[in-house]
Amino acid sequence: MSSRTSWLGPGMTRRLLTAVAAGAAAELAALGLIGAAAWLITRAAEQPPLAALSVAIVAVRAFATSRGVFRYAERLAGHDVALRAQATTREKLYRALIPSGPLGHRGADLLSRMVDDTDAVQDLLVRCLLPAVAALVSAVAALTAAAFLLPAAALALLAGLLVAGLLLPTVTAAAARRWSARLAPARAELAARVADLVHGSADLAANGAGDQALTAAAEADERLAALERRQARANAAALALGTLAQGLTAAAIVLLAQRSGVGQVATAVLALTALVSFEPVLPLAAAGERSAGVTAALRRLGEIRATPPAVPEPSEPASPPRAPLTVEVDDLVVRHAPGRAPALDGVSLRLTPGKRVAVVGPSGAGKSTLLSALMRTTGFESGTIRINGVDVRELSPDDVRASITGLTQDPYVFRASLRDNLRLAGPEAGDEELAGAVRRARLSGWVERTGWDAMLGEDGRTVSGGQLQRLALARALLHDPEVLVLDEPAEALDGGTADALMADLLDATHGRTTLLVTHRLHGLEGVDEIIVLEGGRVVQRGHHDELVTVPGYYRDLWESEALTTAG
Ligand code: ADP
């Protein structure tokens, strides 16, 4: 139960219990109503004095009214709790996913969980748990009443209820597994559609283009839903078989009652009570079909939920920072896990409007950690980060990321035209603006050769590492954040291509608040400050001209780079 209740937010367990109790009470009222009504009608046919019927008349009224009230309460509380649980689940999943940054190959799987699996929470409550409890209560009450009147009838009823409530749901659950094989191709199509969305999650987030990509995924989702509707029709056939079992059971009970001579009144009460006791049992066939998927979906969601959010949202976030932005980092300490050495240890830096700062250092020095802390995808242990004087812990992490963003470490090419690949960073951008960004990213030649409408991405035209970085740079320039972050733009490029890219990139970022993480020093003469990180600490800082004159990491790297270029 603990894994289930963990999907419920505060106060939801009480709501769920209310729904269960109301559902059970509604079924009991329905049974009471039919029993009392059957007794009343058949007894009235015997024309007794009116006083002999008065209790039954009151009972019928009471059951009829209370059934409606209980049913209403059950629907209200049940759907309330289910929708709340689903909303809580989605929110918790997003919160668990967003700060984790690029999802890489895990992304496709994670996204399909977001699309399909969160429905399982609602289904579990509304279509499985509540109906099962209601059916059980109703069946036990009807069997008890029948056993009291005629044990043989109770046995017939038990047989019928077992067929409809146990056998059919088991069969539909097995059929559901077979159906999943037919649904697989449709799911694969959906997965292909959302692959762009998934692999490019970091770029989408960085460029604010999530909605557009989500629409394409939603359409594929609709096609899958059409197939699922066919599956639903097959399940309706199972439901019809349940109805057949219901009719046969009632007929058998009438025969048994007549043979046993319990009288007309008892026969009517038995037969009608039996009929009604099937009503909550019949939907269990559909619940059986769903339960197989629900269990698997909940298990998958549990795995994601196990990841705690890296950065908590403040309870009352301060209003988003307004341009121009000054970002001040003071004595920042970041530790990725308790007990581990800090990844950043006492780092300070100041980004004023228009200032360009480069962060260099060996692998594992803490460069990416610094960017994550600034973009609020990683929390920090001590020190402060202030934007225009406001502590970032008082700001919503989303607001921080809206202002401090740019070129992520693994830019993604979407399966779309070159134009659309750029436009995701600026949906409103006209051709002029697109061409401007392409020009500043020094990509015009390639774009002219390739054509604005050429398809890129999976199955499309291949894009080289350098072109990919320039495409991402053009996107970042179009998106135009207050603080442009460039994370290792020249990584994985060969020396000449890397130097050319760095030179163009530094050209394009002139006058723009920029934080550049790089392992190539070529061109850094132009930036305002260079910070050298080693083992999470700032070991050197200053202008290029100063740093090359003193012994240390910077000068060593500069000299080895110069040697390689010369060689
Ligand atoms: P750089 O970007 O300079 O290569 P990183 O910021 O990626 O360095 O890493 C700094 C240190 O923090 C390294 O020791 C690295 O192993 C560790 N680290 C980075 N990210 C994580 C993480 N998500 N969980 C645990 N340790 C991490």
XYZ file of C-alpha atoms and ligand atoms in Angstrom:
594
model
C 0.000 0.000 0.000
C 2.858 2.370 0.765
C 3.937 2.503 -2.892
C 0.388 3.383 -3.865
C -0.297 5.987 -1.218
C 2.994 7.651 -2.118
C 1.251 8.734 -5.345
C -1.289 10.600 -3.260
C -0.601 14.095 -1.985
C -1.459 15.309 1.504
C -5.114 14.837 2.460
C -5.714 12.512 -0.468
C -5.830 9.289 1.546
C -8.827 10.689 3.421
C -10.499 11.607 0.125
C -9.798 8.142 -1.239
C -11.324 6.463 1.805
C -14.363 8.739 1.455
C -14.723 7.642 -2.162
C -14.381 3.959 -1.255
C -16.926 4.247 1.578
C -19.373 6.227 -0.581
C -19.017 3.715 -3.436
C -19.663 0.768 -1.130
C -22.628 2.553 0.490
C -24.085 3.311 -2.964
C -23.912 -0.382 -3.904
C -25.513 -1.446 -0.620
C -28.262 1.149 -1.130
C -28.810 -0.183 -4.665
C -29.163 -3.728 -3.330
C -31.417 -2.544 -0.503
C -33.537 -0.615 -2.992
C -34.074 -3.530 -5.331
C -34.701 -5.965 -2.465
C -37.208 -3.644 -0.767
C -38.878 -2.719 -4.078
C -39.194 -6.355 -5.163
C -40.643 -7.239 -1.797
C -43.016 -4.282 -1.919
C -44.369 -4.976 -5.416
C -44.896 -8.701 -4.987
C -46.288 -8.288 -1.465
C -48.605 -5.506 -2.660
C -49.963 -7.877 -5.304
C -51.220 -10.002 -2.427
C -53.285 -6.949 -1.265
C -52.317 -6.823 2.407
C -53.409 -3.900 4.678
C -51.481 -0.740 3.784
C -49.835 -0.642 7.225
C -48.052 -3.900 6.398
C -46.293 -2.134 3.503
C -45.449 1.179 5.122
C -41.978 0.203 6.364
C -41.050 -1.108 2.895
C -42.348 2.098 1.273
C -40.185 4.210 3.553
C -37.233 1.884 2.938
C -37.593 2.151 -0.856
C -37.657 5.954 -0.629
C -34.681 6.040 1.725
C -32.598 3.637 -0.384
C -33.483 5.402 -3.645
C -32.525 8.819 -2.315
C -29.401 7.719 -0.469
C -28.139 5.701 -3.448
C -28.099 8.819 -5.599
C -26.401 10.844 -2.884
C -23.770 8.149 -2.233
C -23.104 7.669 -5.935
C -22.659 11.406 -6.391
C -20.294 11.546 -3.409
C -18.316 8.602 -4.762
C -17.923 10.114 -8.241
C -16.983 13.473 -6.828
C -14.482 12.195 -4.275
C -13.138 9.456 -6.588
C -12.438 11.713 -9.550
C -11.213 14.459 -7.292
C -8.645 12.197 -5.722
C -7.708 10.590 -9.051
C -7.168 13.888 -10.849
C -5.264 15.308 -7.904
C -3.087 12.202 -7.772
C -2.424 12.439 -11.511
C -1.587 16.131 -11.299
C 0.707 15.530 -8.333
C 2.379 12.692 -10.196
C 2.987 14.747 -13.346
C 4.300 17.659 -11.365
C 6.635 15.472 -9.350
C 7.873 13.771 -12.515
C 8.577 17.067 -14.256
C 10.341 18.313 -11.172
C 12.387 15.148 -11.015
C 13.288 15.404 -14.704
C 13.871 19.074 -15.491
C 16.833 19.658 -13.174
C 18.526 16.519 -14.414
C 19.509 18.385 -17.588
C 20.064 16.522 -20.863
C 18.455 13.105 -20.700
C 20.506 11.441 -23.420
C 19.401 7.984 -24.490
C 17.236 7.645 -21.366
C 15.068 10.449 -22.695
C 12.805 8.499 -25.078
C 11.895 6.037 -22.419
C 11.329 8.742 -19.828
C 9.108 10.723 -22.123
C 6.901 7.776 -23.013
C 6.441 7.356 -19.297
C 5.357 10.960 -19.014
C 2.874 10.529 -21.880
C 1.330 7.162 -21.051
C 2.176 6.138 -17.586
C 0.762 8.996 -15.564
C -2.728 8.045 -16.799
C -2.168 4.828 -14.906
C -2.475 6.626 -11.581
C -5.980 7.783 -12.461
C -6.905 4.396 -13.884
C -5.676 2.604 -10.806
C -7.983 4.589 -8.570
C -11.067 5.173 -10.704
C -11.076 2.083 -12.902
C -9.489 -0.566 -10.688
C -9.466 0.135 -6.973
C -12.845 1.833 -6.426
C -14.843 -0.576 -8.663
C -13.174 -3.615 -7.090
C -14.058 -2.570 -3.537
C -17.617 -1.632 -4.528
C -18.060 -4.945 -6.352
C -16.765 -6.943 -3.414
C -19.056 -5.207 -0.911
C -22.048 -5.639 -3.179
C -21.280 -9.320 -3.873
C -20.829 -10.209 -0.197
C -24.059 -8.426 0.775
C -26.059 -10.092 -2.022
C -24.621 -13.532 -1.244
C -25.430 -13.124 2.462
C -28.998 -12.102 1.716
C -29.421 -14.956 -0.782
C -27.929 -17.515 1.639
C -30.415 -16.347 4.251
C -33.369 -16.846 1.892
C -32.242 -19.880 -0.143
C -28.710 -21.406 0.094
C -28.974 -23.035 -3.369
C -29.673 -19.620 -4.896
C -26.629 -18.249 -3.082
C -24.497 -20.965 -4.705
C -25.845 -20.146 -8.184
C -25.192 -16.473 -7.530
C -21.670 -17.235 -6.320
C -20.973 -19.154 -9.531
C -22.292 -16.332 -11.711
C -20.387 -13.674 -9.788
C -17.169 -15.677 -10.008
C -17.533 -15.913 -13.790
C -18.203 -12.179 -14.213
C -15.956 -10.910 -11.452
C -13.000 -13.260 -11.587
C -12.918 -15.357 -14.771
C -13.705 -12.566 -17.244
C -11.270 -10.042 -15.717
C -8.541 -12.715 -15.815
C -9.287 -13.397 -19.479
C -9.321 -9.699 -20.359
C -6.033 -9.166 -18.524
C -4.463 -11.954 -20.606
C -5.998 -10.522 -23.799
C -4.582 -7.122 -22.901
C -1.100 -8.580 -23.027
C -1.785 -9.953 -26.529
C -3.205 -6.616 -27.636
C -0.107 -4.860 -26.516
C 1.736 -6.687 -29.337
C -0.621 -5.090 -31.880
C -0.315 -1.718 -30.251
C 3.472 -1.870 -30.308
C 3.944 -0.474 -33.871
C 1.696 2.482 -33.054
C 3.631 3.071 -29.889
C 6.862 2.874 -31.876
C 5.564 5.612 -34.151
C 4.744 7.752 -31.158
C 8.188 7.052 -29.787
C 9.770 8.136 -33.092
C 7.745 11.363 -33.041
C 8.776 12.164 -29.541
C 12.397 11.133 -30.080
C 13.197 14.663 -31.249
C 11.373 16.059 -28.276
C 13.233 13.766 -25.987
C 16.783 13.899 -27.259
C 16.482 17.611 -27.697
C 14.965 18.295 -24.300
C 17.922 20.411 -23.242
C 17.778 22.544 -26.388
C 14.009 22.837 -26.174
C 14.281 23.994 -22.596
C 17.119 26.361 -23.428
C 15.195 27.876 -26.342
C 11.687 27.809 -24.949
C 10.356 25.725 -27.850
C 8.809 22.844 -25.948
C 5.179 23.520 -26.964
C 5.732 23.120 -30.712
C 7.470 19.781 -30.309
C 4.832 18.625 -27.871
C 2.086 19.209 -30.459
C 3.727 16.811 -32.941
C 3.962 14.189 -30.236
C 0.334 14.735 -29.277
C -0.812 13.947 -32.857
C 1.004 10.612 -32.862
C -0.538 10.009 -29.494
C -3.991 10.498 -31.057
C -3.328 7.829 -33.716
C -2.361 5.419 -30.991
C -5.532 6.297 -29.133
C -7.586 5.304 -32.221
C -6.125 1.812 -32.061
C -6.804 1.694 -28.387
C -10.435 2.465 -29.099
C -10.582 -0.732 -31.199
C -9.181 -2.607 -28.293
C -11.910 -1.075 -26.172
C -14.517 -2.560 -28.517
C -13.060 -6.026 -27.921
C -13.362 -5.365 -24.232
C -16.967 -4.366 -24.717
C -17.547 -7.908 -26.036
C -16.160 -9.235 -22.762
C -18.541 -6.962 -20.955
C -21.406 -8.434 -23.001
C -20.390 -11.927 -21.884
C -20.633 -10.681 -18.313
C -24.159 -9.475 -18.997
C -24.990 -12.920 -20.364
C -23.714 -14.485 -17.134
C -25.877 -12.048 -15.229
C -29.023 -13.035 -17.137
C -28.345 -16.771 -16.887
C -27.697 -16.521 -13.141
C -30.961 -14.658 -12.571
C -32.850 -17.251 -14.649
C -31.225 -20.116 -12.717
C -32.139 -18.506 -9.413
C -35.775 -18.113 -10.491
C -35.891 -21.825 -11.400
C -34.259 -22.870 -8.118
C -36.550 -20.615 -6.068
C -39.694 -21.942 -7.766
C -38.642 -25.552 -7.201
C -37.830 -24.927 -3.560
C -41.184 -23.281 -2.969
C -39.942 -20.233 -1.087
C -42.853 -18.261 -2.447
C -43.390 -15.458 -4.967
C -42.093 -12.652 -2.768
C -38.798 -14.366 -1.946
C -38.366 -15.434 -5.592
C -38.739 -11.863 -6.794
C -36.408 -10.535 -4.096
C -33.782 -13.206 -4.880
C -33.863 -12.762 -8.654
C -33.794 -8.972 -8.639
C -31.138 -8.744 -5.922
C -28.983 -11.129 -7.930
C -29.427 -9.032 -11.076
C -28.443 -5.858 -9.282
C -25.477 -7.419 -7.491
C -23.878 -7.953 -10.928
C -23.931 -4.265 -11.801
C -20.732 -3.302 -9.956
C -19.105 -6.643 -10.846
C -19.464 -6.326 -14.636
C -17.020 -3.397 -15.044
C -14.301 -5.548 -13.482
C -13.678 -7.103 -16.917
C -12.542 -3.693 -18.152
C -10.582 -3.168 -14.942
C -8.786 -6.476 -15.508
C -7.755 -5.338 -18.966
C -6.326 -2.146 -17.546
C -4.727 -3.565 -14.429
C -1.880 -5.301 -16.264
C -0.750 -2.013 -17.815
C -1.388 -0.028 -14.652
C 0.914 -2.169 -12.542
C 3.758 -1.920 -15.033
C 3.243 1.828 -15.468
C 3.301 2.492 -11.738
C 6.508 0.541 -11.358
C 8.148 2.611 -14.105
C 6.946 5.877 -12.596
C 8.250 4.836 -9.201
C 11.730 4.582 -10.650
C 11.638 8.183 -11.880
C 10.074 9.483 -8.703
C 12.894 7.972 -6.693
C 15.081 10.802 -8.012
C 14.773 13.729 -5.581
C 14.647 17.269 -7.095
C 18.074 18.876 -7.200
C 16.842 22.388 -6.588
C 13.730 23.119 -4.523
C 11.207 25.693 -5.733
C 10.816 28.498 -3.160
C 7.367 28.575 -1.556
C 6.901 32.214 -2.560
C 9.277 32.975 -5.459
C 10.479 36.559 -5.887
C 9.486 38.258 -9.144
C 11.680 37.275 -12.132
C 14.849 39.336 -12.600
C 14.672 42.204 -15.082
C 17.297 43.120 -17.627
C 20.044 44.293 -17.498
C 21.335 41.541 -15.231
C 24.283 41.469 -12.893
C 25.129 38.017 -11.610
C 27.298 37.769 -8.503
C 28.674 34.471 -7.263
C 30.328 34.568 -3.834
C 32.289 31.843 -2.110
C 30.215 29.139 -3.791
C 30.538 25.566 -2.519
C 28.819 22.725 -4.415
C 28.980 19.115 -3.336
C 27.371 16.512 -5.605
C 26.858 14.015 -2.794
C 27.203 14.224 0.973
C 30.643 13.155 2.117
C 32.233 13.692 -1.298
C 34.847 16.315 -1.953
C 33.226 19.566 -3.129
C 33.049 19.948 -6.931
C 33.239 23.729 -6.400
C 35.027 25.144 -3.376
C 34.793 28.860 -2.678
C 34.266 30.114 -6.232
C 33.416 33.785 -6.753
C 32.675 35.619 -9.967
C 30.877 38.704 -11.184
C 29.064 39.076 -14.482
C 28.044 42.637 -15.218
C 26.019 43.576 -18.322
C 28.112 43.094 -21.442
C 30.987 41.370 -19.631
C 32.412 38.166 -21.058
C 33.950 35.640 -18.716
C 35.673 32.432 -19.807
C 36.090 29.470 -17.464
C 38.928 27.094 -18.263
C 40.478 24.171 -16.450
C 41.207 20.475 -16.764
C 38.495 17.871 -17.020
C 36.726 17.405 -13.676
C 37.737 20.896 -12.481
C 34.115 21.883 -11.864
C 33.373 23.957 -14.976
C 30.081 22.222 -15.815
C 29.143 22.228 -12.151
C 29.510 26.018 -12.106
C 27.161 26.336 -15.096
C 24.662 23.913 -13.505
C 24.699 25.917 -10.286
C 24.108 29.149 -12.227
C 21.320 27.590 -14.299
C 19.838 26.096 -11.118
C 19.979 22.493 -12.202
C 22.303 21.806 -9.271
C 21.889 23.154 -5.761
C 24.736 24.570 -3.679
C 25.865 23.955 -0.143
C 27.059 27.405 0.903
C 27.933 30.775 -0.537
C 25.546 32.869 -2.603
C 24.466 33.465 -6.160
C 22.682 36.769 -6.588
C 20.959 38.137 -9.660
C 20.508 41.912 -9.450
C 21.007 41.548 -5.701
C 18.343 38.846 -5.251
C 19.461 35.487 -3.857
C 18.695 32.854 -6.524
C 17.212 30.628 -3.823
C 14.367 33.152 -3.626
C 13.754 32.915 -7.379
C 11.943 30.192 -9.263
C 14.597 28.005 -10.965
C 12.582 28.303 -14.204
C 12.867 32.093 -14.089
C 16.613 31.821 -13.557
C 16.936 29.447 -16.522
C 14.884 31.794 -18.694
C 17.576 34.459 -18.220
C 20.737 32.369 -18.006
C 20.837 29.873 -20.856
C 22.345 29.211 -24.238
C 24.418 26.563 -25.917
C 24.191 23.288 -24.051
C 26.842 20.605 -24.077
C 25.081 18.210 -26.477
C 23.116 20.311 -28.972
C 20.423 18.373 -30.765
C 19.284 18.419 -34.381
C 15.543 17.847 -34.708
C 13.967 15.847 -37.502
C 12.717 18.982 -39.177
C 13.776 21.466 -41.832
C 16.850 23.581 -41.265
C 14.571 26.618 -40.905
C 12.428 24.941 -38.251
C 15.515 23.712 -36.440
C 16.510 27.332 -36.017
C 13.046 28.684 -35.474
C 12.496 26.686 -32.334
C 14.616 29.323 -30.612
C 12.502 32.141 -32.020
C 9.108 31.056 -33.353
C 8.278 34.663 -34.216
C 11.563 35.259 -36.047
C 11.269 36.376 -39.668
C 13.613 35.263 -42.469
C 15.761 38.358 -41.923
C 16.389 37.522 -38.296
C 17.086 33.879 -39.089
C 19.566 34.893 -41.759
C 21.163 37.367 -39.320
C 21.692 34.687 -36.660
C 23.063 32.308 -39.284
C 25.440 34.997 -40.500
C 26.708 35.765 -37.005
C 27.229 32.040 -36.391
C 29.180 31.950 -39.703
C 26.857 29.335 -41.102
C 25.575 31.220 -44.162
C 27.670 29.252 -46.673
C 26.438 25.905 -45.435
C 22.836 27.104 -45.243
C 22.988 28.346 -48.841
C 24.369 25.040 -50.039
C 21.972 22.944 -47.990
C 18.834 25.043 -48.434
C 16.501 26.361 -45.733
C 13.999 23.554 -46.364
C 16.456 20.653 -46.198
C 15.444 18.051 -43.656
C 17.906 17.469 -40.861
C 18.046 15.024 -38.010
C 17.262 11.322 -38.051
C 16.955 10.134 -41.682
C 17.808 13.651 -42.822
C 20.959 15.370 -43.987
C 23.975 14.732 -41.820
C 25.345 17.669 -39.904
C 29.031 17.774 -38.985
C 30.204 18.518 -35.452
C 31.251 22.056 -36.364
C 27.993 22.787 -38.216
C 26.035 21.417 -35.293
C 27.785 23.748 -32.845
C 27.246 26.712 -35.164
C 23.587 25.779 -35.595
C 23.289 25.689 -31.806
C 25.084 29.023 -31.565
C 22.680 30.562 -34.102
C 19.803 29.228 -32.020
C 21.264 30.685 -28.845
C 21.755 34.061 -30.548
C 18.156 33.998 -31.799
C 16.862 33.113 -28.363
C 18.881 36.019 -27.018
C 19.041 35.308 -23.251
C 20.214 37.974 -20.798
C 23.246 35.888 -19.885
C 24.498 33.709 -22.716
C 26.003 30.448 -21.537
C 28.262 28.529 -23.907
C 29.279 25.116 -22.623
C 32.326 23.657 -24.378
C 31.260 24.785 -27.873
C 34.504 23.518 -29.416
C 34.496 20.154 -27.709
C 34.994 17.163 -30.007
C 36.096 19.399 -32.886
C 39.516 19.133 -34.461
C 42.041 21.924 -33.846
C 41.447 24.038 -36.960
C 37.643 23.770 -36.839
C 37.665 24.432 -33.096
C 39.801 27.566 -33.440
C 37.668 28.900 -36.293
C 34.522 28.297 -34.261
C 35.975 29.954 -31.167
C 37.031 32.998 -33.163
C 33.577 33.367 -34.733
C 31.878 32.737 -31.444
C 33.845 35.425 -29.665
C 33.018 37.777 -32.520
C 29.318 36.997 -32.277
C 29.170 37.517 -28.505
C 30.725 40.970 -28.507
C 28.903 43.270 -26.080
C 26.796 40.438 -24.706
C 26.938 39.113 -21.131
C 28.558 35.764 -21.757
C 29.873 32.901 -19.691
C 32.005 30.612 -21.812
C 33.304 27.256 -20.664
C 36.068 26.030 -22.896
C 39.156 23.903 -23.151
C 40.478 25.873 -26.182
C 42.262 29.104 -25.334
C 42.414 30.379 -28.902
C 40.712 33.747 -29.066
C 40.418 34.276 -25.323
C 42.529 37.420 -25.684
C 39.229 39.166 -26.316
C 37.303 38.201 -23.169
C 37.162 40.442 -20.101
C 38.123 37.849 -17.517
C 39.433 34.313 -17.544
C 38.889 32.094 -14.531
C 41.085 29.001 -14.190
C 39.489 26.256 -12.136
C 41.360 23.299 -10.750
C 39.883 20.806 -8.325
C 36.868 23.068 -7.802
C 38.962 26.084 -6.767
C 39.871 29.242 -8.658
C 43.612 28.936 -9.068
C 44.139 31.849 -11.445
C 42.048 34.685 -12.756
C 42.647 37.710 -14.905
C 43.095 38.820 -18.484
C 44.814 36.644 -21.060
C 47.799 38.989 -21.265
C 48.423 38.630 -17.527
C 47.837 34.899 -17.341
C 50.302 33.993 -20.104
C 53.073 35.762 -18.217
C 52.785 33.704 -15.008
C 53.611 30.018 -14.671
C 50.572 27.764 -14.246
C 47.868 25.795 -15.985
C 46.887 28.620 -18.330
C 50.363 29.312 -19.636
C 51.101 25.584 -19.999
C 47.933 25.023 -21.984
C 48.523 28.135 -24.087
C 52.001 26.967 -24.979
C 50.933 23.414 -25.802
C 48.082 24.761 -27.947
C 50.503 27.048 -29.779
C 52.835 24.101 -30.345
C 50.032 21.923 -31.752
C 48.883 24.693 -34.065
C 52.428 25.340 -35.217
C 53.015 21.610 -35.666
P 34.330 19.767 -15.691
O 33.115 20.325 -16.339
O 35.333 20.814 -15.372
O 34.928 18.638 -16.441
P 32.490 18.827 -13.693
O 31.835 20.047 -13.173
O 31.751 18.021 -14.689
O 33.917 19.200 -14.261
O 32.881 17.879 -12.488
C 33.485 18.322 -11.290
C 33.519 17.164 -10.306
O 32.214 16.842 -9.897
C 34.105 15.897 -10.897
O 34.853 15.264 -9.893
C 32.910 15.081 -11.271
O 33.198 13.719 -11.169
C 31.901 15.508 -10.226
N 30.508 15.486 -10.745
C 30.052 16.213 -11.769
N 28.722 15.991 -11.938
C 28.352 15.108 -10.987
C 27.128 14.483 -10.627
N 25.988 14.731 -11.285
N 27.132 13.630 -9.581
C 28.260 13.379 -8.906
N 29.441 13.937 -9.184
C 29.512 14.790 -10.210
